[in-house]
XYZ file of C-alpha atoms in Angstrom:
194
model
C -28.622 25.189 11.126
C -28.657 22.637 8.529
C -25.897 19.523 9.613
C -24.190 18.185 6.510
C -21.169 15.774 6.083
C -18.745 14.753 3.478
C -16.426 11.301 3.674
C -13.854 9.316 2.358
C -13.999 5.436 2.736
C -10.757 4.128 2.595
C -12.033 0.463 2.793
C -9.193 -2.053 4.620
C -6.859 0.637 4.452
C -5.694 2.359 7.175
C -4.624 5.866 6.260
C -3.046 8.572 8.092
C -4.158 12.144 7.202
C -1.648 14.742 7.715
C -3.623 17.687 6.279
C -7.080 18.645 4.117
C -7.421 20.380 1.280
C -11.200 21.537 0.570
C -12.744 24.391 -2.166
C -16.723 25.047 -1.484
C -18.538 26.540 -4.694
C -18.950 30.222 -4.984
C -22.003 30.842 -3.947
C -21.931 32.332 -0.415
C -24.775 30.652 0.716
C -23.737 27.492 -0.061
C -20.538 27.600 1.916
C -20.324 26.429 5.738
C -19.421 28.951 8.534
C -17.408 26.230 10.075
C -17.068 22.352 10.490
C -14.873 19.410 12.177
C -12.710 16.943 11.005
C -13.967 13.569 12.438
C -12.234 10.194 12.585
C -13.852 6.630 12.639
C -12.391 4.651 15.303
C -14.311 1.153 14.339
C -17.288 2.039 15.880
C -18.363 5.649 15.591
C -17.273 9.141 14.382
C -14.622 10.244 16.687
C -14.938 13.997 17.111
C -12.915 16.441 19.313
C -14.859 16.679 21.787
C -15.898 12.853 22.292
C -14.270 9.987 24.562
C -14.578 6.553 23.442
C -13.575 3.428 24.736
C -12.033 1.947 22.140
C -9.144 -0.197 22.370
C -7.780 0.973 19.538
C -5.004 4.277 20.412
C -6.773 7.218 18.437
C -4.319 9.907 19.887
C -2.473 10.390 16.809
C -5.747 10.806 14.607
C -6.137 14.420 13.088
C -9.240 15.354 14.750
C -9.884 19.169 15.038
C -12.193 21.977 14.529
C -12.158 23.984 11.345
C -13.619 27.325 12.159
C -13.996 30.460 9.485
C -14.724 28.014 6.888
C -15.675 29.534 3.933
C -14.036 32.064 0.710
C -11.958 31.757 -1.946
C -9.257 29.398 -2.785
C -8.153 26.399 -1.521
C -7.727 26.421 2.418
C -4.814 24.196 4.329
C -6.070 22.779 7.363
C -4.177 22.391 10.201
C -1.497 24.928 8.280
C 1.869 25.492 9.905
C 2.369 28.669 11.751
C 2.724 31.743 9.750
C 1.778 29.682 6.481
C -0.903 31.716 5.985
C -1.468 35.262 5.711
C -4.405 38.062 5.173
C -5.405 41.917 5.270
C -8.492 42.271 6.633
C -11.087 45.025 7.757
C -11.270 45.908 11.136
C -14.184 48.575 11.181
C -17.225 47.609 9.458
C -16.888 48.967 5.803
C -19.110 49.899 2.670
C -16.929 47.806 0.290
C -13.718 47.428 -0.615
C -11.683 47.364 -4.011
C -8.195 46.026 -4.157
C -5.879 46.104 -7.404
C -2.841 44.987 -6.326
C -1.243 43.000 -2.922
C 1.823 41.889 -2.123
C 3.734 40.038 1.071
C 7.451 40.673 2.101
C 9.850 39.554 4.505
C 11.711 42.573 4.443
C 10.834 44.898 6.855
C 11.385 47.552 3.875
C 9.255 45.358 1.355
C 12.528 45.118 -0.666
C 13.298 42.022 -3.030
C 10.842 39.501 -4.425
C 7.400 39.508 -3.124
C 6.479 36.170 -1.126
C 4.599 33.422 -3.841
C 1.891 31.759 -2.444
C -2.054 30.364 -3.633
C -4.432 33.788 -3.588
C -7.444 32.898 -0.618
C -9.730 35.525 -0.065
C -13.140 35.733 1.682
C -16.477 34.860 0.331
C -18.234 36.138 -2.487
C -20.567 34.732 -4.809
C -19.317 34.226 -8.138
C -20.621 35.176 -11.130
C -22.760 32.474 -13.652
C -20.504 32.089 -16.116
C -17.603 31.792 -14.149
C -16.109 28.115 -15.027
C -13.811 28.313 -11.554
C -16.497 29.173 -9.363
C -14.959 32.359 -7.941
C -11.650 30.453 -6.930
C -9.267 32.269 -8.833
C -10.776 35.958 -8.140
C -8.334 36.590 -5.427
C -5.707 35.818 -8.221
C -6.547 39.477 -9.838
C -5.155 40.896 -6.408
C -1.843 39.360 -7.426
C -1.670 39.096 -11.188
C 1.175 42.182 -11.432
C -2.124 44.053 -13.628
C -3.568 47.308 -12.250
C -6.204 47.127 -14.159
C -7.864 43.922 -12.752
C -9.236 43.790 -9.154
C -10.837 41.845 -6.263
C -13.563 43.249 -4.582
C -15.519 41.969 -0.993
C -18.589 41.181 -1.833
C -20.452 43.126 1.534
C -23.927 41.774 2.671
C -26.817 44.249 1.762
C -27.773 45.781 5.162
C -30.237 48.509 6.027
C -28.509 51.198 5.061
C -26.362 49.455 2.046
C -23.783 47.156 1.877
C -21.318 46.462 4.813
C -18.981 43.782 5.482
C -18.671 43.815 9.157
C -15.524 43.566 11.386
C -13.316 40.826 9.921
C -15.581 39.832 6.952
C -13.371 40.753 3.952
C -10.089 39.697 3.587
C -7.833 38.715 1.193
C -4.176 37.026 1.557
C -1.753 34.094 0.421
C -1.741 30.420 1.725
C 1.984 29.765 1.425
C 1.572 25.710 0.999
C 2.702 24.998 4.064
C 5.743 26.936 4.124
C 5.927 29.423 7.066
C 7.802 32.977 6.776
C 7.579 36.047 8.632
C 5.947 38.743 7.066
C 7.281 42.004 7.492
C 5.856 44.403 4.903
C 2.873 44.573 2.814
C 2.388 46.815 -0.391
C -1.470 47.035 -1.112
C -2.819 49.427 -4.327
C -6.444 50.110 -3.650
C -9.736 51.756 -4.909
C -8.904 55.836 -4.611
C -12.858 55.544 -3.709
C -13.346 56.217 0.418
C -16.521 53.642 0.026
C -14.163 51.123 -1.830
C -11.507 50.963 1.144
């Protein structure tokens, strides 16, 4: 496909990132599949999978891949482990419908429910939607039955499926890892909605 690539020029200054934060529109199409954090060394992009012959000690530059781009929410790249955590479909499914989520650390999903910024996998937002889509996972966490996120499934052949892994919806816990134990989900009474 299409290559694309987005910068910032720090001028003189020599900075040292420690972590990305990005947020792609919502509109499905317009959202990358995956992509690579680069470093200039002086002379050229330095990718992961590049040598150069620099003098200059790149080792402790944050170069890595960032695969399964894409959704909603802001994403933390590299995240600490178990900073980040989702449901997702394993079978391919119709569609699914989900009023209410929550995370806990106690095996018996007893006391508070784990906090955390609402991700969720791609849809396409509607028009007049001023946020872009970004805070529709946020209905999956609000504490209100009555509002919802739904996967928006690619139209296939026989009707809309979202295929092995495709939608999925969880909390990025700002760089805080915990162990999740437990998981209390309320969800579309509809068979073609789970």
């Amino acid at each position: 496909g299409e290559r694309a690539w987005l910068g910032l020029d720090f001028s003189s200054q020599v900075s040292d990132v420690q972590c990305i934060r990005v947020a792609f529109p919502g509109i499905r199409s317009l959202q990358p599949n995956s992509g690579e954090l680069q470093g200039w060394n002086g002379n050229t992009w330095r990718a992961m999978n590049t040598r150069s012959l620099n003098i200059f000690n790149m080792d402790s530059v944050l170069l890595l891949p960032l695969p399964a781009l894409g959704g909603q929410g802001f994403q933390r790249r590299p995240a600490p482990p178990n900073s980040i955590w989702k449901v997702q479909n394993v079978p391919p499914i119709p569609g699914w419908k989900v009023f209410e989520l929550a995370f806990y650390t106690d095996l018996a999903c007893r006391g508070d429910a784990v906090q955390g910024e609402a991700i969720s996998s791609a849809e396409d937002a509607a028009l007049g939607d001023q946020f872009s889509g970004h805070k529709n996972p946020l209905k999956a966490f609000d504490g209100d039955t009555l509002s919802f996120w739904e996967a928006h499934c690619r139209v296939g052949p026989t009707g809309p499926v979202c295929g092995s892994g495709e939608a999925w919806l969880g909390l990025d816990l700002n760089g805080v890892g915990r162990k999740i134990q437990c998981i209390r989900i309320m969800q579309s009474g509809l068979r073609l909605q789970q």
